[in-house]
Amino acid sequence: PYDLTRVRNKLAFDLFRDIPHIPSLRTQFVKMNITNFDKTGLQYGSKDYGLFTHVEKMGKEYLTNRGLPADGNIYKAEDFEFVLNDNLTLDVKGAVLNKDNFEKTLSLETDNKNHQMLIAMINALNDNSKDFDTIFGQYFDKSNYLTWLATSILMGNRDTINQNFALYQPKDSSKFYFLPWDYAGSFGFEGQPDQKKAGDLYAPWQLSVANWWSVPLHKRFLKDPKHLAELKQAVEEVYSKYLTEAKIQAKLDAYKPLIQAVISTTPDKTFLPVVDDVGFLQEWQGEYTRIAKVPKQNYEHFFASLESPMPYYQAVKLLSDGTLRLGWDVATDLQGDTVSYTVQWSTSPNR
């Protein structure tokens, strides 16, 4: 409901259909009408709810339709940063101990009742004494991972730190494959007129690869220069082959007659997130046209942002003797450049 164009989610999944190493989801535009009947079958009311995007469920049928065994696990991230927490508890056989709690972190789209490999993967990622390349090779498919991260960067799907992705683990396999989910906030959503009017949705550093720096998996991968080089190559390939302006524009042109007709009438017209109700169609048209150019902007920003160090935590503490102690993590520059620090302090927080 917050996407002015009304096409971002379907656009992403339609583009994924042509991108190798990562599966897409079937989507379709739907006009939804609800009709009420009483117990005798007599109709007593109906209502048009307008345009929706139907997205395929990632369940057993999803796996079967792709020729995959249906007895694997699919975990959809709800609040998951590849860190263990008290929700992810198992019984002695590896089954989920409390499903309600577990699904606060990872929803179980399919569940084969054994999640020991998930816990082993999380523990290994957070053990810095273990060689990362060995861990990564055991638990992840590099082509799948690079494609997921590259498309997240180019499409601008930044709300994927702890949600809006899924992991598929085939039964008796140690591998976890990234699956895409929810791209309604991608393709420059933060630049939509109503979002810009409300203020910056993201801080500048969140518009770069630094957005994923807090997650152990992504941080350990990106810190290695050879893996950063692989990501650069993946971004180049995905952008030049699969997310070109021409490919995106062709899909937008195909959707446009349907979408413009629907959003120009009620109920959709009533709920469009526009700044100017009178000029709503022009505002929609401007946003609709803009999104084809977004991957190029994200491509250019990705490479430019590598000149900046990754974000780091800061702390301040007032000691009992009145001393002010400042501290911060060591910053990482992915290109190996020297990092220097400038410390500023003031007697007033707004100066």
Coordinates of C-alpha atoms in Angstrom, one line a residue:
P1 CA 0.0 0.0 0.0
Y2 CA 3.0 2.4 0.4
D3 CA 4.4 1.9 -3.1
L4 CA 3.1 4.7 -5.3
T5 CA 4.0 2.9 -8.5
R6 CA 2.1 -0.3 -7.4
V7 CA 4.5 -2.5 -9.4
R8 CA 7.8 -2.7 -7.5
N9 CA 7.3 -6.1 -6.0
K10 CA 6.1 -7.8 -9.2
L11 CA 8.8 -6.0 -11.2
A12 CA 11.5 -7.5 -9.0
F13 CA 10.2 -11.1 -9.2
D14 CA 9.6 -10.9 -12.9
L15 CA 13.3 -9.8 -13.3
F16 CA 14.4 -12.6 -11.0
R17 CA 13.0 -15.1 -13.5
D18 CA 15.9 -14.3 -15.9
I19 CA 18.7 -14.1 -13.2
P20 CA 20.6 -17.4 -12.6
H21 CA 21.6 -18.9 -9.3
I22 CA 18.5 -17.6 -7.4
P23 CA 14.9 -18.7 -7.9
S24 CA 12.0 -16.3 -8.3
L25 CA 8.4 -16.5 -7.1
R26 CA 5.3 -16.5 -9.3
T27 CA 3.4 -13.2 -9.1
Q28 CA 0.3 -11.8 -10.7
F29 CA -1.7 -8.6 -10.5
V30 CA -5.1 -9.2 -8.9
K31 CA -8.3 -7.1 -8.7
M32 CA -9.9 -8.2 -5.5
N33 CA -13.7 -8.1 -4.9
I34 CA -15.3 -9.6 -1.8
T35 CA -18.9 -10.6 -1.9
N36 CA -20.9 -11.6 1.2
F37 CA -23.6 -14.3 1.4
D38 CA -25.7 -15.3 4.3
K39 CA -26.2 -18.9 5.4
T40 CA -29.0 -19.4 2.9
G41 CA -26.8 -18.3 0.0
L42 CA -28.4 -14.9 -0.4
Q43 CA -26.0 -12.1 -1.4
Y44 CA -26.2 -9.1 0.8
G45 CA -23.1 -7.0 0.0
S46 CA -20.0 -6.7 -2.1
K47 CA -17.0 -4.4 -2.2
D48 CA -14.2 -3.7 -4.6
Y49 CA -10.8 -3.7 -2.8
G50 CA -8.8 -2.7 -5.8
L51 CA -5.3 -3.8 -7.0
F52 CA -3.1 -6.3 -5.2
T53 CA 0.0 -8.3 -6.1
H54 CA -0.4 -11.9 -5.4
V55 CA 2.9 -13.6 -4.5
E56 CA 3.5 -17.4 -4.4
K57 CA 3.9 -19.0 -1.0
M58 CA 7.2 -20.6 -0.3
G59 CA 5.8 -23.9 0.9
K60 CA 6.0 -27.5 -0.2
E61 CA 4.2 -26.8 -3.4
Y62 CA 6.8 -24.2 -4.2
L63 CA 9.6 -26.8 -3.9
T64 CA 7.6 -29.5 -5.8
N65 CA 6.9 -27.1 -8.7
R66 CA 10.6 -26.6 -9.1
G67 CA 11.5 -30.3 -9.1
L68 CA 13.0 -30.0 -5.6
P69 CA 12.4 -32.5 -2.7
A70 CA 9.5 -31.2 -0.6
D71 CA 11.0 -32.4 2.7
G72 CA 13.5 -29.6 3.2
N73 CA 13.3 -26.6 5.5
I74 CA 12.4 -23.1 4.3
Y75 CA 13.1 -20.4 6.9
K76 CA 11.7 -16.9 6.3
A77 CA 13.5 -14.2 8.2
E78 CA 11.3 -12.2 10.6
D79 CA 14.0 -10.8 12.8
F80 CA 17.2 -12.8 12.0
E81 CA 20.8 -11.5 11.7
F82 CA 22.6 -14.9 11.7
V83 CA 22.9 -14.7 15.5
L84 CA 21.6 -17.2 18.0
N85 CA 18.9 -16.1 20.4
D86 CA 16.6 -17.7 23.0
N87 CA 13.8 -18.1 20.4
L88 CA 15.8 -20.7 18.4
T89 CA 15.7 -23.5 20.9
L90 CA 15.3 -27.2 19.9
D91 CA 14.5 -30.4 21.6
V92 CA 16.9 -33.4 21.8
K93 CA 15.8 -34.6 18.3
G94 CA 16.3 -31.2 16.7
A95 CA 12.7 -30.2 16.4
V96 CA 11.5 -26.7 17.4
L97 CA 10.8 -26.5 21.1
N98 CA 8.3 -23.6 20.9
K99 CA 7.0 -22.8 17.5
D100 CA 5.5 -19.4 18.4
N101 CA 8.8 -18.2 19.8
F102 CA 10.9 -19.7 17.0
E103 CA 8.8 -17.9 14.4
K104 CA 9.4 -14.6 16.0
T105 CA 12.9 -15.0 14.5
L106 CA 12.4 -17.4 11.6
S107 CA 9.0 -18.4 10.1
L108 CA 8.8 -22.1 9.1
E109 CA 7.5 -22.1 5.6
T110 CA 8.4 -25.8 5.4
D111 CA 9.5 -27.9 8.4
N112 CA 11.1 -31.3 8.4
K113 CA 11.4 -31.3 12.2
N114 CA 15.2 -31.2 12.2
H115 CA 16.9 -27.8 12.6
Q116 CA 20.2 -28.9 14.1
M117 CA 22.1 -27.8 10.9
L118 CA 20.7 -24.3 11.3
I119 CA 22.0 -23.9 14.8
A120 CA 25.4 -25.4 13.7
M121 CA 25.6 -22.9 10.9
I122 CA 24.9 -19.9 13.2
N123 CA 27.4 -21.1 15.8
A124 CA 30.1 -21.6 13.2
L125 CA 29.6 -18.1 11.7
N126 CA 29.9 -16.5 15.1
D127 CA 33.1 -18.4 16.0
N128 CA 35.9 -16.1 14.8
S129 CA 38.5 -18.8 15.6
K130 CA 37.2 -20.9 12.7
D131 CA 38.3 -20.2 9.1
F132 CA 35.6 -18.3 7.4
D133 CA 36.1 -19.7 3.9
T134 CA 35.8 -23.3 5.3
I135 CA 32.5 -22.3 7.1
F136 CA 31.1 -20.4 4.1
G137 CA 31.9 -23.3 1.7
Q138 CA 30.2 -25.8 4.0
Y139 CA 27.0 -23.9 4.6
F140 CA 26.4 -21.6 1.6
D141 CA 26.5 -21.6 -2.2
K142 CA 28.7 -18.8 -3.4
S143 CA 26.9 -18.1 -6.7
N144 CA 23.6 -18.0 -4.9
Y145 CA 24.9 -15.7 -2.1
L146 CA 26.6 -13.3 -4.5
T147 CA 23.6 -13.1 -6.7
W148 CA 21.3 -12.3 -3.7
L149 CA 23.6 -9.6 -2.3
A150 CA 24.3 -8.1 -5.8
T151 CA 20.6 -7.9 -6.6
S152 CA 19.8 -6.4 -3.2
I153 CA 22.4 -3.7 -3.9
L154 CA 21.3 -3.0 -7.4
M155 CA 17.5 -3.2 -6.7
G156 CA 18.0 -1.2 -3.6
N157 CA 16.2 -3.7 -1.3
R158 CA 17.9 -2.4 1.9
D159 CA 15.3 -3.8 4.3
T160 CA 17.1 -7.2 4.2
I161 CA 19.3 -6.9 7.2
N162 CA 17.1 -9.1 9.4
Q163 CA 14.0 -9.8 7.2
N164 CA 12.7 -9.9 3.7
F165 CA 14.6 -13.0 2.6
A166 CA 14.4 -16.7 3.2
L167 CA 16.8 -19.6 3.4
Y168 CA 16.1 -23.0 1.8
Q169 CA 17.9 -26.0 3.3
P170 CA 17.4 -29.4 1.5
K171 CA 17.0 -32.3 3.9
D172 CA 20.2 -33.9 5.0
S173 CA 22.2 -31.0 3.5
S174 CA 24.4 -28.5 5.2
K175 CA 23.7 -25.9 2.5
F176 CA 21.4 -22.8 2.9
Y177 CA 20.3 -21.1 -0.2
F178 CA 19.0 -17.5 -0.2
L179 CA 15.5 -16.9 -1.6
P180 CA 14.2 -13.4 -2.4
W181 CA 11.1 -12.0 -0.6
D182 CA 9.3 -8.6 -0.5
Y183 CA 10.7 -6.0 -2.9
A184 CA 7.9 -3.3 -2.4
G185 CA 10.5 -1.1 -0.8
S186 CA 13.1 -1.4 -3.5
F187 CA 13.9 0.5 -6.8
G188 CA 14.4 3.8 -5.1
F189 CA 11.3 3.7 -2.8
E190 CA 13.1 6.1 -0.4
G191 CA 13.0 8.7 -3.1
Q192 CA 9.3 8.5 -3.6
P193 CA 7.7 12.0 -3.2
D194 CA 5.8 11.2 0.0
Q195 CA 8.9 9.5 1.5
K196 CA 11.1 12.5 0.7
K197 CA 8.6 14.9 2.2
A198 CA 8.6 12.9 5.4
G199 CA 12.4 13.0 5.7
D200 CA 15.3 10.7 4.9
L201 CA 14.2 7.1 5.3
Y202 CA 17.8 5.9 5.4
A203 CA 21.1 7.4 6.6
P204 CA 23.7 7.9 3.9
W205 CA 25.7 4.8 5.0
Q206 CA 22.6 2.6 4.7
L207 CA 22.6 3.3 0.9
S208 CA 25.8 1.4 0.5
V209 CA 27.1 -2.1 1.2
A210 CA 27.7 -0.9 4.8
N211 CA 24.0 -1.4 5.3
W212 CA 24.7 -5.2 5.8
W213 CA 27.8 -4.7 7.9
S214 CA 26.2 -5.6 11.3
V215 CA 25.4 -9.2 10.1
P216 CA 28.2 -11.7 10.9
L217 CA 27.8 -13.6 7.6
H218 CA 28.1 -10.4 5.4
K219 CA 30.7 -8.8 7.5
R220 CA 33.1 -11.7 7.5
F221 CA 32.5 -12.2 3.7
L222 CA 33.2 -8.6 2.8
K223 CA 36.3 -8.2 5.0
D224 CA 38.2 -10.5 2.7
P225 CA 39.6 -8.6 -0.4
K226 CA 39.1 -11.6 -2.6
H227 CA 35.4 -11.9 -1.7
L228 CA 34.9 -8.1 -2.2
A229 CA 36.4 -8.6 -5.7
E230 CA 33.9 -11.4 -6.3
L231 CA 31.0 -9.1 -5.2
K232 CA 32.2 -6.4 -7.6
Q233 CA 32.2 -8.8 -10.4
A234 CA 28.7 -10.1 -9.5
V235 CA 27.4 -6.5 -9.4
E236 CA 28.9 -5.8 -12.8
E237 CA 27.4 -9.0 -14.3
V238 CA 24.0 -8.7 -12.9
Y239 CA 23.7 -5.0 -13.8
S240 CA 25.0 -5.4 -17.4
K241 CA 23.1 -8.5 -18.2
Y242 CA 19.9 -8.6 -16.2
L243 CA 19.1 -5.2 -14.7
T244 CA 19.6 -2.9 -17.6
E245 CA 17.4 0.1 -18.0
A246 CA 16.0 -1.3 -21.2
K247 CA 15.0 -4.6 -19.7
I248 CA 13.3 -2.8 -16.8
Q249 CA 11.6 -0.3 -19.0
A250 CA 10.2 -3.1 -21.2
K251 CA 8.5 -4.7 -18.2
L252 CA 7.2 -1.3 -17.0
D253 CA 5.7 -0.6 -20.4
A254 CA 3.9 -3.9 -20.4
Y255 CA 2.4 -3.2 -17.0
K256 CA 1.4 0.4 -17.6
P257 CA -1.9 0.1 -19.5
L258 CA -3.3 -2.1 -16.7
I259 CA -1.9 -0.2 -13.8
Q260 CA -2.7 3.3 -15.0
A261 CA -6.3 2.4 -15.6
V262 CA -6.7 0.9 -12.1
I263 CA -5.0 3.6 -10.1
S264 CA -7.0 6.3 -11.9
T265 CA -10.2 5.1 -10.4
T266 CA -11.5 4.3 -6.9
P267 CA -10.8 2.6 -4.6
D268 CA -7.1 2.7 -5.6
K269 CA -7.1 6.4 -6.4
T270 CA -8.3 7.1 -2.9
F271 CA -5.4 5.4 -1.2
L272 CA -2.4 6.4 -3.5
P273 CA 0.4 7.7 -1.3
V274 CA 0.7 11.0 -3.2
V275 CA 1.8 14.4 -2.0
D276 CA -0.5 16.3 -4.5
D277 CA -4.0 14.8 -4.7
V278 CA -4.9 17.1 -7.6
G279 CA -1.9 16.2 -9.7
F280 CA -1.8 12.5 -8.6
L281 CA -1.6 11.1 -12.1
Q282 CA 1.4 13.3 -13.0
E283 CA 3.1 12.4 -9.7
W284 CA 2.5 8.7 -10.3
Q285 CA 3.8 9.0 -13.9
G286 CA 7.0 10.7 -12.6
E287 CA 7.7 8.0 -10.1
Y288 CA 6.8 5.2 -12.5
T289 CA 9.3 6.5 -15.0
R290 CA 12.0 7.1 -12.5
I291 CA 12.4 3.5 -11.2
A292 CA 13.9 2.2 -14.5
K293 CA 17.0 4.4 -13.8
V294 CA 17.5 3.3 -10.2
P295 CA 19.7 0.3 -10.7
K296 CA 22.3 2.5 -12.6
Q297 CA 22.3 4.9 -9.7
N298 CA 22.7 2.1 -7.2
Y299 CA 25.5 0.6 -9.3
E300 CA 27.4 3.8 -9.4
H301 CA 26.9 4.5 -5.7
F302 CA 28.0 1.0 -4.8
F303 CA 31.5 1.5 -6.3
A304 CA 31.8 5.1 -5.1
S305 CA 30.8 4.2 -1.5
L306 CA 33.7 1.7 -1.3
E307 CA 35.9 4.7 -0.7
S308 CA 34.3 5.2 2.7
P309 CA 35.1 2.9 5.8
M310 CA 32.4 0.7 7.2
P311 CA 30.3 2.0 10.2
Y312 CA 31.4 1.2 13.7
Y313 CA 29.9 1.4 17.2
Q314 CA 30.7 4.3 19.5
A315 CA 30.5 4.6 23.3
V316 CA 30.8 7.2 26.0
K317 CA 31.1 6.8 29.8
L318 CA 31.4 9.3 32.6
L319 CA 33.7 7.9 35.3
S320 CA 33.4 8.5 39.0
D321 CA 36.3 10.9 39.0
G322 CA 34.6 13.1 36.4
T323 CA 36.7 11.7 33.5
L324 CA 34.8 11.3 30.2
R325 CA 35.9 8.1 28.4
L326 CA 35.2 7.8 24.7
G327 CA 35.5 4.6 22.8
W328 CA 34.8 3.2 19.4
D329 CA 35.4 0.0 17.4
V330 CA 38.2 -0.1 14.9
A331 CA 36.8 0.9 11.5
T332 CA 37.3 -1.3 8.5
D333 CA 38.1 0.1 5.0
L334 CA 37.3 -2.6 2.5
Q335 CA 40.0 -1.3 0.1
G336 CA 42.7 -1.4 2.8
D337 CA 43.1 2.4 2.9
T338 CA 44.4 4.0 6.1
V339 CA 41.6 5.2 8.4
S340 CA 42.0 8.2 10.7
Y341 CA 39.6 9.6 13.3
T342 CA 38.5 13.1 14.2
V343 CA 36.9 13.4 17.7
Q344 CA 34.5 16.3 18.3
W345 CA 33.0 17.1 21.7
S346 CA 30.7 19.9 22.9
T347 CA 29.1 21.1 26.1
S348 CA 25.7 21.2 24.2
P349 CA 24.3 18.2 22.3
N350 CA 22.9 20.4 19.5
R351 CA 26.2 22.2 18.7

